[in-house]
Amino acid sequence: MKIRKDDTVLVVAGKDKGKKGKVRFAYPKDERILVEGVNFIKMHSRARRQVRQAGLIEREASIHVSNVMLLCSRCNHPVRVGFRMLEDGRKVRFCRSCGEAID
Ligand SMILES: [Zn+2]
């Protein structure tokens, strides 16, 4: 997946368009990520015996990777990510704008 945990991304679609945040979790299987401070949803929860907190809870929900772009630390703007094979066979991501390897 092009986006991984601890990346800094810019949201380019949806209600949080324009927000920047750090990726807290990545779910490669679903191609979804959880971004800090992005896509808060309100959840109604029923009071449970163990948990006193009831009513409205706000938490972040995952968004699809296609809704974000990686912020390149070198270019300092949202970029497209490419993949490149190293001589030792490892696959690394690189910034399509400046060519810098990302991992
Ligand atoms: Zn770059």
mmCIF file of N, CA, C and O and ligand atoms in Angstrom:
data_model
loop_
_atom_site.group_PDB
_atom_site.id
_atom_site.type_symbol
_atom_site.label_atom_id
_atom_site.label_comp_id
_atom_site.label_asym_id
_atom_site.label_seq_id
_atom_site.Cartn_x
_atom_site.Cartn_y
_atom_site.Cartn_z
ATOM 1 N N MET A 1 0.836 -1.189 0.000
ATOM 2 C CA MET A 1 0.000 0.000 0.000
ATOM 3 C C MET A 1 0.878 1.250 0.000
ATOM 4 O O MET A 1 1.937 1.272 0.602
ATOM 5 N N LYS A 2 0.408 2.264 -0.663
ATOM 6 C CA LYS A 2 1.233 3.461 -0.823
ATOM 7 C C LYS A 2 1.360 4.297 0.446
ATOM 8 O O LYS A 2 2.288 5.063 0.603
ATOM 9 N N ILE A 3 0.392 4.161 1.312
ATOM 10 C CA ILE A 3 0.411 4.923 2.558
ATOM 11 C C ILE A 3 0.612 3.955 3.716
ATOM 12 O O ILE A 3 0.002 2.898 3.755
ATOM 13 N N ARG A 4 1.475 4.360 4.629
ATOM 14 C CA ARG A 4 1.752 3.492 5.770
ATOM 15 C C ARG A 4 1.624 4.252 7.078
ATOM 16 O O ARG A 4 1.551 5.473 7.089
ATOM 17 N N LYS A 5 1.690 3.491 8.154
ATOM 18 C CA LYS A 5 1.643 4.072 9.487
ATOM 19 C C LYS A 5 2.775 5.089 9.647
ATOM 20 O O LYS A 5 3.879 4.877 9.142
ATOM 21 N N ASP A 6 2.469 6.178 10.343
ATOM 22 C CA ASP A 6 3.420 7.254 10.640
ATOM 23 C C ASP A 6 3.722 8.171 9.450
ATOM 24 O O ASP A 6 4.517 9.087 9.575
ATOM 25 N N ASP A 7 3.099 7.933 8.317
ATOM 26 C CA ASP A 7 3.197 8.894 7.223
ATOM 27 C C ASP A 7 2.404 10.152 7.577
ATOM 28 O O ASP A 7 1.454 10.086 8.341
ATOM 29 N N THR A 8 2.812 11.267 7.003
ATOM 30 C CA THR A 8 1.982 12.466 7.116
ATOM 31 C C THR A 8 1.262 12.654 5.793
ATOM 32 O O THR A 8 1.881 12.643 4.734
ATOM 33 N N VAL A 9 -0.042 12.785 5.877
ATOM 34 C CA VAL A 9 -0.835 12.835 4.647
ATOM 35 C C VAL A 9 -1.735 14.065 4.625
ATOM 36 O O VAL A 9 -2.039 14.669 5.649
ATOM 37 N N LEU A 10 -2.147 14.402 3.420
ATOM 38 C CA LEU A 10 -3.109 15.473 3.205
ATOM 39 C C LEU A 10 -4.391 14.841 2.675
ATOM 40 O O LEU A 10 -4.345 14.027 1.753
ATOM 41 N N VAL A 11 -5.508 15.235 3.277
ATOM 42 C CA VAL A 11 -6.790 14.710 2.805
ATOM 43 C C VAL A 11 -7.214 15.512 1.576
ATOM 44 O O VAL A 11 -7.235 16.742 1.602
ATOM 45 N N VAL A 12 -7.507 14.813 0.489
ATOM 46 C CA VAL A 12 -7.828 15.504 -0.762
ATOM 47 C C VAL A 12 -9.275 15.299 -1.193
ATOM 48 O O VAL A 12 -9.707 15.820 -2.213
ATOM 49 N N ALA A 13 -10.032 14.539 -0.421
ATOM 50 C CA ALA A 13 -11.433 14.337 -0.771
ATOM 51 C C ALA A 13 -12.248 14.124 0.493
ATOM 52 O O ALA A 13 -11.712 13.755 1.542
ATOM 53 N N GLY A 14 -13.514 14.394 0.404
ATOM 54 C CA GLY A 14 -14.398 14.173 1.534
ATOM 55 C C GLY A 14 -14.561 15.411 2.391
ATOM 56 O O GLY A 14 -14.063 16.479 2.066
ATOM 57 N N LYS A 15 -15.226 15.221 3.533
ATOM 58 C CA LYS A 15 -15.565 16.387 4.353
ATOM 59 C C LYS A 15 -14.363 16.986 5.060
ATOM 60 O O LYS A 15 -14.409 18.124 5.506
ATOM 61 N N ASP A 16 -13.297 16.245 5.184
ATOM 62 C CA ASP A 16 -12.095 16.758 5.848
ATOM 63 C C ASP A 16 -11.022 17.170 4.851
ATOM 64 O O ASP A 16 -9.839 17.256 5.183
ATOM 65 N N LYS A 17 -11.433 17.414 3.643
ATOM 66 C CA LYS A 17 -10.527 17.856 2.581
ATOM 67 C C LYS A 17 -9.664 19.030 3.059
ATOM 68 O O LYS A 17 -10.176 19.987 3.630
ATOM 69 N N GLY A 18 -8.371 18.939 2.820
ATOM 70 C CA GLY A 18 -7.475 20.028 3.210
ATOM 71 C C GLY A 18 -6.795 19.812 4.543
ATOM 72 O O GLY A 18 -5.843 20.503 4.880
ATOM 73 N N LYS A 19 -7.268 18.842 5.316
ATOM 74 C CA LYS A 19 -6.647 18.578 6.618
ATOM 75 C C LYS A 19 -5.391 17.740 6.454
ATOM 76 O O LYS A 19 -5.302 16.877 5.587
ATOM 77 N N LYS A 20 -4.437 18.003 7.337
ATOM 78 C CA LYS A 20 -3.219 17.203 7.353
ATOM 79 C C LYS A 20 -3.179 16.400 8.633
ATOM 80 O O LYS A 20 -3.672 16.844 9.662
ATOM 81 N N GLY A 21 -2.573 15.252 8.571
ATOM 82 C CA GLY A 21 -2.459 14.472 9.784
ATOM 83 C C GLY A 21 -1.515 13.305 9.614
ATOM 84 O O GLY A 21 -1.088 12.969 8.508
ATOM 85 N N LYS A 22 -1.214 12.729 10.769
ATOM 86 C CA LYS A 22 -0.322 11.588 10.771
ATOM 87 C C LYS A 22 -1.149 10.306 10.757
ATOM 88 O O LYS A 22 -2.185 10.227 11.417
ATOM 89 N N VAL A 23 -0.681 9.334 10.022
ATOM 90 C CA VAL A 23 -1.398 8.069 9.942
ATOM 91 C C VAL A 23 -1.164 7.281 11.227
ATOM 92 O O VAL A 23 -0.029 6.977 11.585
ATOM 93 N N ARG A 24 -2.243 7.011 11.924
ATOM 94 C CA ARG A 24 -2.118 6.277 13.191
ATOM 95 C C ARG A 24 -2.183 4.773 12.989
ATOM 96 O O ARG A 24 -1.503 4.024 13.672
ATOM 97 N N PHE A 25 -3.030 4.350 12.076
ATOM 98 C CA PHE A 25 -3.118 2.929 11.752
ATOM 99 C C PHE A 25 -3.301 2.771 10.257
ATOM 100 O O PHE A 25 -3.906 3.619 9.621
ATOM 101 N N ALA A 26 -2.797 1.688 9.752
ATOM 102 C CA ALA A 26 -3.028 1.367 8.348
ATOM 103 C C ALA A 26 -3.639 -0.021 8.285
ATOM 104 O O ALA A 26 -3.255 -0.921 9.038
ATOM 105 N N TYR A 27 -4.627 -0.157 7.421
ATOM 106 C CA TYR A 27 -5.267 -1.450 7.223
ATOM 107 C C TYR A 27 -5.101 -1.829 5.755
ATOM 108 O O TYR A 27 -6.010 -1.593 4.944
ATOM 109 N N PRO A 28 -3.940 -2.383 5.404
ATOM 110 C CA PRO A 28 -3.637 -2.646 3.989
ATOM 111 C C PRO A 28 -4.664 -3.528 3.298
ATOM 112 O O PRO A 28 -4.929 -3.352 2.111
ATOM 113 N N LYS A 29 -5.242 -4.461 4.036
ATOM 114 C CA LYS A 29 -6.202 -5.380 3.432
ATOM 115 C C LYS A 29 -7.421 -4.636 2.897
ATOM 116 O O LYS A 29 -7.965 -4.965 1.858
ATOM 117 N N ASP A 30 -7.836 -3.635 3.639
ATOM 118 C CA ASP A 30 -9.017 -2.870 3.224
ATOM 119 C C ASP A 30 -8.636 -1.587 2.505
ATOM 120 O O ASP A 30 -9.511 -0.823 2.109
ATOM 121 N N GLU A 31 -7.314 -1.349 2.379
ATOM 122 C CA GLU A 31 -6.826 -0.101 1.791
ATOM 123 C C GLU A 31 -7.384 1.109 2.513
ATOM 124 O O GLU A 31 -7.737 2.115 1.900
ATOM 125 N N ARG A 32 -7.454 1.000 3.835
ATOM 126 C CA ARG A 32 -7.956 2.118 4.625
ATOM 127 C C ARG A 32 -6.930 2.520 5.661
ATOM 128 O O ARG A 32 -6.075 1.724 6.056
ATOM 129 N N ILE A 33 -7.028 3.772 6.096
ATOM 130 C CA ILE A 33 -6.113 4.275 7.113
ATOM 131 C C ILE A 33 -6.888 5.108 8.127
ATOM 132 O O ILE A 33 -7.960 5.620 7.830
ATOM 133 N N LEU A 34 -6.293 5.221 9.305
ATOM 134 C CA LEU A 34 -6.857 6.072 10.335
ATOM 135 C C LEU A 34 -5.900 7.248 10.497
ATOM 136 O O LEU A 34 -4.725 7.057 10.804
ATOM 137 N N VAL A 35 -6.405 8.444 10.257
ATOM 138 C CA VAL A 35 -5.547 9.624 10.309
ATOM 139 C C VAL A 35 -5.917 10.467 11.521
ATOM 140 O O VAL A 35 -7.098 10.696 11.780
ATOM 141 N N GLU A 36 -4.878 10.896 12.242
ATOM 142 C CA GLU A 36 -5.059 11.711 13.425
ATOM 143 C C GLU A 36 -5.896 12.955 13.118
ATOM 144 O O GLU A 36 -5.546 13.732 12.237
ATOM 145 N N GLY A 37 -6.979 13.141 13.844
ATOM 146 C CA GLY A 37 -7.779 14.355 13.717
ATOM 147 C C GLY A 37 -8.650 14.431 12.486
ATOM 148 O O GLY A 37 -9.236 15.471 12.216
ATOM 149 N N VAL A 38 -8.736 13.356 11.754
ATOM 150 C CA VAL A 38 -9.502 13.374 10.507
ATOM 151 C C VAL A 38 -10.665 12.386 10.573
ATOM 152 O O VAL A 38 -10.534 11.300 11.128
ATOM 153 N N ASN A 39 -11.781 12.804 10.017
ATOM 154 C CA ASN A 39 -12.978 11.963 9.912
ATOM 155 C C ASN A 39 -13.548 11.545 11.269
ATOM 156 O O ASN A 39 -13.732 10.369 11.550
ATOM 157 N N PHE A 40 -13.823 12.550 12.087
ATOM 158 C CA PHE A 40 -14.496 12.267 13.348
ATOM 159 C C PHE A 40 -15.939 11.886 13.069
ATOM 160 O O PHE A 40 -16.615 12.514 12.271
ATOM 161 N N ILE A 41 -16.360 10.842 13.699
ATOM 162 C CA ILE A 41 -17.764 10.480 13.581
ATOM 163 C C ILE A 41 -18.379 10.458 14.962
ATOM 164 O O ILE A 41 -17.710 10.187 15.961
ATOM 165 N N LYS A 42 -19.641 10.765 15.004
ATOM 166 C CA LYS A 42 -20.360 10.739 16.277
ATOM 167 C C LYS A 42 -21.020 9.374 16.404
ATOM 168 O O LYS A 42 -21.682 8.898 15.499
ATOM 169 N N MET A 43 -20.793 8.791 17.539
ATOM 170 C CA MET A 43 -21.389 7.484 17.758
ATOM 171 C C MET A 43 -22.297 7.538 18.967
ATOM 172 O O MET A 43 -21.933 8.061 20.009
ATOM 173 N N HIS A 44 -23.452 6.992 18.791
ATOM 174 C CA HIS A 44 -24.355 6.902 19.928
ATOM 175 C C HIS A 44 -24.092 5.577 20.626
ATOM 176 O O HIS A 44 -24.097 4.525 20.006
ATOM 177 N N SER A 45 -23.823 5.654 21.888
ATOM 178 C CA SER A 45 -23.571 4.404 22.591
ATOM 179 C C SER A 45 -24.564 4.237 23.727
ATOM 180 O O SER A 45 -24.953 5.197 24.375
ATOM 181 N N ARG A 46 -24.938 3.042 23.908
ATOM 182 C CA ARG A 46 -25.870 2.750 24.977
ATOM 183 C C ARG A 46 -25.083 2.587 26.275
ATOM 184 O O ARG A 46 -23.954 2.115 26.261
ATOM 185 N N ALA A 47 -25.651 2.965 27.349
ATOM 186 C CA ALA A 47 -24.976 2.828 28.630
ATOM 187 C C ALA A 47 -24.809 1.349 28.963
ATOM 188 O O ALA A 47 -25.743 0.564 28.854
ATOM 189 N N ARG A 48 -23.601 0.991 29.303
ATOM 190 C CA ARG A 48 -23.375 -0.379 29.740
ATOM 191 C C ARG A 48 -23.052 -0.371 31.222
ATOM 192 O O ARG A 48 -22.657 0.648 31.773
ATOM 193 N N ARG A 49 -23.166 -1.481 31.812
ATOM 194 C CA ARG A 49 -22.952 -1.520 33.246
ATOM 195 C C ARG A 49 -21.499 -1.160 33.600
ATOM 196 O O ARG A 49 -21.244 -0.417 34.520
ATOM 197 N N GLN A 50 -20.558 -1.709 32.825
ATOM 198 C CA GLN A 50 -19.146 -1.469 33.143
ATOM 199 C C GLN A 50 -18.690 -0.070 32.725
ATOM 200 O O GLN A 50 -17.901 0.563 33.382
ATOM 201 N N VAL A 51 -19.210 0.360 31.587
ATOM 202 C CA VAL A 51 -18.768 1.643 31.056
ATOM 203 C C VAL A 51 -19.796 2.710 31.419
ATOM 204 O O VAL A 51 -20.950 2.629 31.018
ATOM 205 N N ARG A 52 -19.341 3.694 32.146
ATOM 206 C CA ARG A 52 -20.265 4.723 32.590
ATOM 207 C C ARG A 52 -20.615 5.700 31.472
ATOM 208 O O ARG A 52 -21.673 6.270 31.435
ATOM 209 N N GLN A 53 -19.676 5.864 30.540
ATOM 210 C CA GLN A 53 -19.857 6.863 29.499
ATOM 211 C C GLN A 53 -20.983 6.454 28.553
ATOM 212 O O GLN A 53 -20.960 5.391 27.956
ATOM 213 N N ALA A 54 -21.934 7.303 28.441
ATOM 214 C CA ALA A 54 -23.050 7.004 27.547
ATOM 215 C C ALA A 54 -23.326 8.224 26.685
ATOM 216 O O ALA A 54 -22.801 9.295 26.921
ATOM 217 N N GLY A 55 -24.147 8.023 25.694
ATOM 218 C CA GLY A 55 -24.517 9.156 24.864
ATOM 219 C C GLY A 55 -23.624 9.290 23.658
ATOM 220 O O GLY A 55 -23.304 8.312 22.999
ATOM 221 N N LEU A 56 -23.196 10.504 23.414
ATOM 222 C CA LEU A 56 -22.479 10.791 22.185
ATOM 223 C C LEU A 56 -20.973 10.651 22.377
ATOM 224 O O LEU A 56 -20.378 11.271 23.248
ATOM 225 N N ILE A 57 -20.384 9.838 21.561
ATOM 226 C CA ILE A 57 -18.934 9.688 21.606
ATOM 227 C C ILE A 57 -18.385 10.062 20.239
ATOM 228 O O ILE A 57 -18.924 9.646 19.220
ATOM 229 N N GLU A 58 -17.332 10.856 20.244
ATOM 230 C CA GLU A 58 -16.711 11.187 18.972
ATOM 231 C C GLU A 58 -15.405 10.443 18.829
ATOM 232 O O GLU A 58 -14.592 10.410 19.734
ATOM 233 N N ARG A 59 -15.222 9.803 17.704
ATOM 234 C CA ARG A 59 -13.959 9.119 17.467
ATOM 235 C C ARG A 59 -13.625 9.185 15.987
ATOM 236 O O ARG A 59 -14.494 9.437 15.145
ATOM 237 N N GLU A 60 -12.357 8.948 15.718
ATOM 238 C CA GLU A 60 -11.927 8.966 14.332
ATOM 239 C C GLU A 60 -12.331 7.664 13.660
ATOM 240 O O GLU A 60 -12.293 6.608 14.263
ATOM 241 N N ALA A 61 -12.703 7.771 12.410
ATOM 242 C CA ALA A 61 -13.013 6.589 11.624
ATOM 243 C C ALA A 61 -12.024 6.521 10.467
ATOM 244 O O ALA A 61 -11.462 7.534 10.048
ATOM 245 N N SER A 62 -11.839 5.324 9.971
ATOM 246 C CA SER A 62 -10.862 5.150 8.905
ATOM 247 C C SER A 62 -11.368 5.753 7.602
ATOM 248 O O SER A 62 -12.567 5.894 7.389
ATOM 249 N N ILE A 63 -10.446 6.126 6.756
ATOM 250 C CA ILE A 63 -10.800 6.622 5.429
ATOM 251 C C ILE A 63 -10.031 5.816 4.385
ATOM 252 O O ILE A 63 -9.027 5.161 4.698
ATOM 253 N N HIS A 64 -10.501 5.885 3.168
ATOM 254 C CA HIS A 64 -9.849 5.121 2.105
ATOM 255 C C HIS A 64 -8.566 5.825 1.670
ATOM 256 O O HIS A 64 -8.508 7.047 1.631
ATOM 257 N N VAL A 65 -7.543 5.043 1.357
ATOM 258 C CA VAL A 65 -6.250 5.643 0.981
ATOM 259 C C VAL A 65 -6.362 6.555 -0.242
ATOM 260 O O VAL A 65 -5.549 7.447 -0.416
ATOM 261 N N SER A 66 -7.350 6.305 -1.085
ATOM 262 C CA SER A 66 -7.469 7.132 -2.281
ATOM 263 C C SER A 66 -7.901 8.562 -1.945
ATOM 264 O O SER A 66 -7.849 9.440 -2.791
ATOM 265 N N ASN A 67 -8.330 8.780 -0.701
ATOM 266 C CA ASN A 67 -8.744 10.125 -0.300
ATOM 267 C C ASN A 67 -7.605 10.969 0.240
ATOM 268 O O ASN A 67 -7.819 12.109 0.656
ATOM 269 N N VAL A 68 -6.408 10.416 0.286
ATOM 270 C CA VAL A 68 -5.278 11.177 0.816
ATOM 271 C C VAL A 68 -4.103 11.153 -0.161
ATOM 272 O O VAL A 68 -4.018 10.305 -1.040
ATOM 273 N N MET A 69 -3.216 12.130 0.039
ATOM 274 C CA MET A 69 -1.954 12.117 -0.683
ATOM 275 C C MET A 69 -0.845 12.240 0.337
ATOM 276 O O MET A 69 -0.982 12.913 1.353
ATOM 277 N N LEU A 70 0.258 11.589 0.042
ATOM 278 C CA LEU A 70 1.392 11.646 0.943
ATOM 279 C C LEU A 70 2.048 13.021 0.859
ATOM 280 O O LEU A 70 2.204 13.581 -0.221
ATOM 281 N N LEU A 71 2.417 13.551 2.033
ATOM 282 C CA LEU A 71 3.169 14.797 2.044
ATOM 283 C C LEU A 71 4.649 14.439 2.066
ATOM 284 O O LEU A 71 5.134 13.820 3.004
ATOM 285 N N CYS A 72 5.355 14.832 1.051
ATOM 286 C CA CYS A 72 6.786 14.541 0.984
ATOM 287 C C CYS A 72 7.520 15.519 1.881
ATOM 288 O O CYS A 72 7.308 16.729 1.802
ATOM 289 N N SER A 73 8.379 14.982 2.751
ATOM 290 C CA SER A 73 9.067 15.846 3.696
ATOM 291 C C SER A 73 10.100 16.731 2.994
ATOM 292 O O SER A 73 10.499 17.759 3.499
ATOM 293 N N ARG A 74 10.504 16.325 1.818
ATOM 294 C CA ARG A 74 11.490 17.122 1.093
ATOM 295 C C ARG A 74 10.815 18.194 0.232
ATOM 296 O O ARG A 74 11.201 19.359 0.263
ATOM 297 N N CYS A 75 9.819 17.799 -0.524
ATOM 298 C CA CYS A 75 9.096 18.782 -1.358
ATOM 299 C C CYS A 75 8.190 19.665 -0.512
ATOM 300 O O CYS A 75 7.845 20.768 -0.902
ATOM 301 N N ASN A 76 7.738 19.100 0.621
ATOM 302 C CA ASN A 76 6.807 19.800 1.498
ATOM 303 C C ASN A 76 5.469 20.086 0.806
ATOM 304 O O ASN A 76 4.857 21.109 1.043
ATOM 305 N N HIS A 77 5.067 19.213 -0.061
ATOM 306 C CA HIS A 77 3.718 19.324 -0.609
ATOM 307 C C HIS A 77 3.223 17.923 -0.988
ATOM 308 O O HIS A 77 4.011 16.986 -1.055
ATOM 309 N N PRO A 78 1.925 17.800 -1.217
ATOM 310 C CA PRO A 78 1.390 16.470 -1.519
ATOM 311 C C PRO A 78 1.930 15.926 -2.830
ATOM 312 O O PRO A 78 1.985 16.646 -3.822
ATOM 313 N N VAL A 79 2.320 14.690 -2.807
ATOM 314 C CA VAL A 79 2.950 14.107 -3.990
ATOM 315 C C VAL A 79 2.355 12.751 -4.291
ATOM 316 O O VAL A 79 1.703 12.121 -3.466
ATOM 317 N N ARG A 80 2.604 12.299 -5.490
ATOM 318 C CA ARG A 80 2.252 10.934 -5.859
ATOM 319 C C ARG A 80 3.414 10.027 -5.500
ATOM 320 O O ARG A 80 4.573 10.422 -5.570
ATOM 321 N N VAL A 81 3.056 8.819 -5.118
ATOM 322 C CA VAL A 81 4.060 7.871 -4.663
ATOM 323 C C VAL A 81 4.276 6.796 -5.721
ATOM 324 O O VAL A 81 3.331 6.312 -6.329
ATOM 325 N N GLY A 82 5.526 6.465 -5.954
ATOM 326 C CA GLY A 82 5.834 5.377 -6.857
ATOM 327 C C GLY A 82 6.605 4.297 -6.118
ATOM 328 O O GLY A 82 7.019 4.484 -4.976
ATOM 329 N N PHE A 83 6.774 3.177 -6.771
ATOM 330 C CA PHE A 83 7.561 2.095 -6.176
ATOM 331 C C PHE A 83 8.777 1.824 -7.040
ATOM 332 O O PHE A 83 8.731 1.966 -8.264
ATOM 333 N N ARG A 84 9.831 1.422 -6.394
ATOM 334 C CA ARG A 84 11.078 1.175 -7.107
ATOM 335 C C ARG A 84 11.760 -0.009 -6.441
ATOM 336 O O ARG A 84 11.708 -0.156 -5.227
ATOM 337 N N MET A 85 12.387 -0.845 -7.233
ATOM 338 C CA MET A 85 13.122 -1.973 -6.676
ATOM 339 C C MET A 85 14.573 -1.577 -6.453
ATOM 340 O O MET A 85 15.210 -0.990 -7.322
ATOM 341 N N LEU A 86 15.090 -1.920 -5.286
ATOM 342 C CA LEU A 86 16.501 -1.705 -5.029
ATOM 343 C C LEU A 86 17.291 -2.895 -5.572
ATOM 344 O O LEU A 86 16.729 -3.926 -5.906
ATOM 345 N N GLU A 87 18.616 -2.732 -5.614
ATOM 346 C CA GLU A 87 19.445 -3.813 -6.142
ATOM 347 C C GLU A 87 19.335 -5.080 -5.306
ATOM 348 O O GLU A 87 19.459 -6.184 -5.824
ATOM 349 N N ASP A 88 19.090 -4.886 -4.016
ATOM 350 C CA ASP A 88 18.990 -6.068 -3.153
ATOM 351 C C ASP A 88 17.579 -6.672 -3.180
ATOM 352 O O ASP A 88 17.266 -7.574 -2.411
ATOM 353 N N GLY A 89 16.724 -6.176 -4.052
ATOM 354 C CA GLY A 89 15.405 -6.768 -4.208
ATOM 355 C C GLY A 89 14.325 -6.138 -3.349
ATOM 356 O O GLY A 89 13.164 -6.494 -3.458
ATOM 357 N N ARG A 90 14.711 -5.213 -2.483
ATOM 358 C CA ARG A 90 13.696 -4.565 -1.660
ATOM 359 C C ARG A 90 12.894 -3.570 -2.492
ATOM 360 O O ARG A 90 13.423 -2.937 -3.401
ATOM 361 N N LYS A 91 11.636 -3.464 -2.144
ATOM 362 C CA LYS A 91 10.777 -2.514 -2.837
ATOM 363 C C LYS A 91 10.624 -1.282 -1.940
ATOM 364 O O LYS A 91 10.232 -1.399 -0.791
ATOM 365 N N VAL A 92 10.965 -0.138 -2.459
ATOM 366 C CA VAL A 92 10.807 1.083 -1.661
ATOM 367 C C VAL A 92 9.883 2.057 -2.377
ATOM 368 O O VAL A 92 9.730 2.022 -3.587
ATOM 369 N N ARG A 93 9.304 2.922 -1.570
ATOM 370 C CA ARG A 93 8.459 3.964 -2.142
ATOM 371 C C ARG A 93 9.325 5.171 -2.456
ATOM 372 O O ARG A 93 10.319 5.420 -1.797
ATOM 373 N N PHE A 94 8.948 5.899 -3.452
ATOM 374 C CA PHE A 94 9.659 7.148 -3.715
ATOM 375 C C PHE A 94 8.681 8.231 -4.153
ATOM 376 O O PHE A 94 7.579 7.952 -4.622
ATOM 377 N N CYS A 95 9.124 9.460 -3.964
ATOM 378 C CA CYS A 95 8.324 10.615 -4.330
ATOM 379 C C CYS A 95 8.465 10.849 -5.826
ATOM 380 O O CYS A 95 9.570 10.964 -6.336
ATOM 381 N N ARG A 96 7.327 10.899 -6.506
ATOM 382 C CA ARG A 96 7.374 11.079 -7.962
ATOM 383 C C ARG A 96 7.755 12.496 -8.345
ATOM 384 O O ARG A 96 8.031 12.792 -9.501
ATOM 385 N N SER A 97 7.751 13.362 -7.357
ATOM 386 C CA SER A 97 8.050 14.750 -7.649
ATOM 387 C C SER A 97 9.551 15.048 -7.561
ATOM 388 O O SER A 97 10.136 15.597 -8.481
ATOM 389 N N CYS A 98 10.179 14.634 -6.452
ATOM 390 C CA CYS A 98 11.608 14.940 -6.297
ATOM 391 C C CYS A 98 12.466 13.686 -6.457
ATOM 392 O O CYS A 98 13.679 13.782 -6.549
ATOM 393 N N GLY A 99 11.853 12.526 -6.493
ATOM 394 C CA GLY A 99 12.617 11.301 -6.690
ATOM 395 C C GLY A 99 13.220 10.726 -5.429
ATOM 396 O O GLY A 99 13.867 9.691 -5.454
ATOM 397 N N GLU A 100 12.985 11.395 -4.310
ATOM 398 C CA GLU A 100 13.541 10.948 -3.034
ATOM 399 C C GLU A 100 12.862 9.659 -2.557
ATOM 400 O O GLU A 100 11.645 9.546 -2.617
ATOM 401 N N ALA A 101 13.671 8.706 -2.097
ATOM 402 C CA ALA A 101 13.106 7.489 -1.505
ATOM 403 C C ALA A 101 12.435 7.849 -0.197
ATOM 404 O O ALA A 101 12.925 8.685 0.573
ATOM 405 N N ILE A 102 11.305 7.213 0.077
ATOM 406 C CA ILE A 102 10.534 7.568 1.263
ATOM 407 C C ILE A 102 10.857 6.646 2.434
ATOM 408 O O ILE A 102 10.969 7.085 3.561
ATOM 409 N N ASP A 103 11.036 5.345 2.169
ATOM 410 C CA ASP A 103 11.439 4.534 3.328
ATOM 411 C C ASP A 103 12.870 4.054 3.210
ATOM 412 O O ASP A 103 13.458 4.019 2.203
HETATM 413 ZN ZN ZN B 1 9.398 14.897 -2.812
#
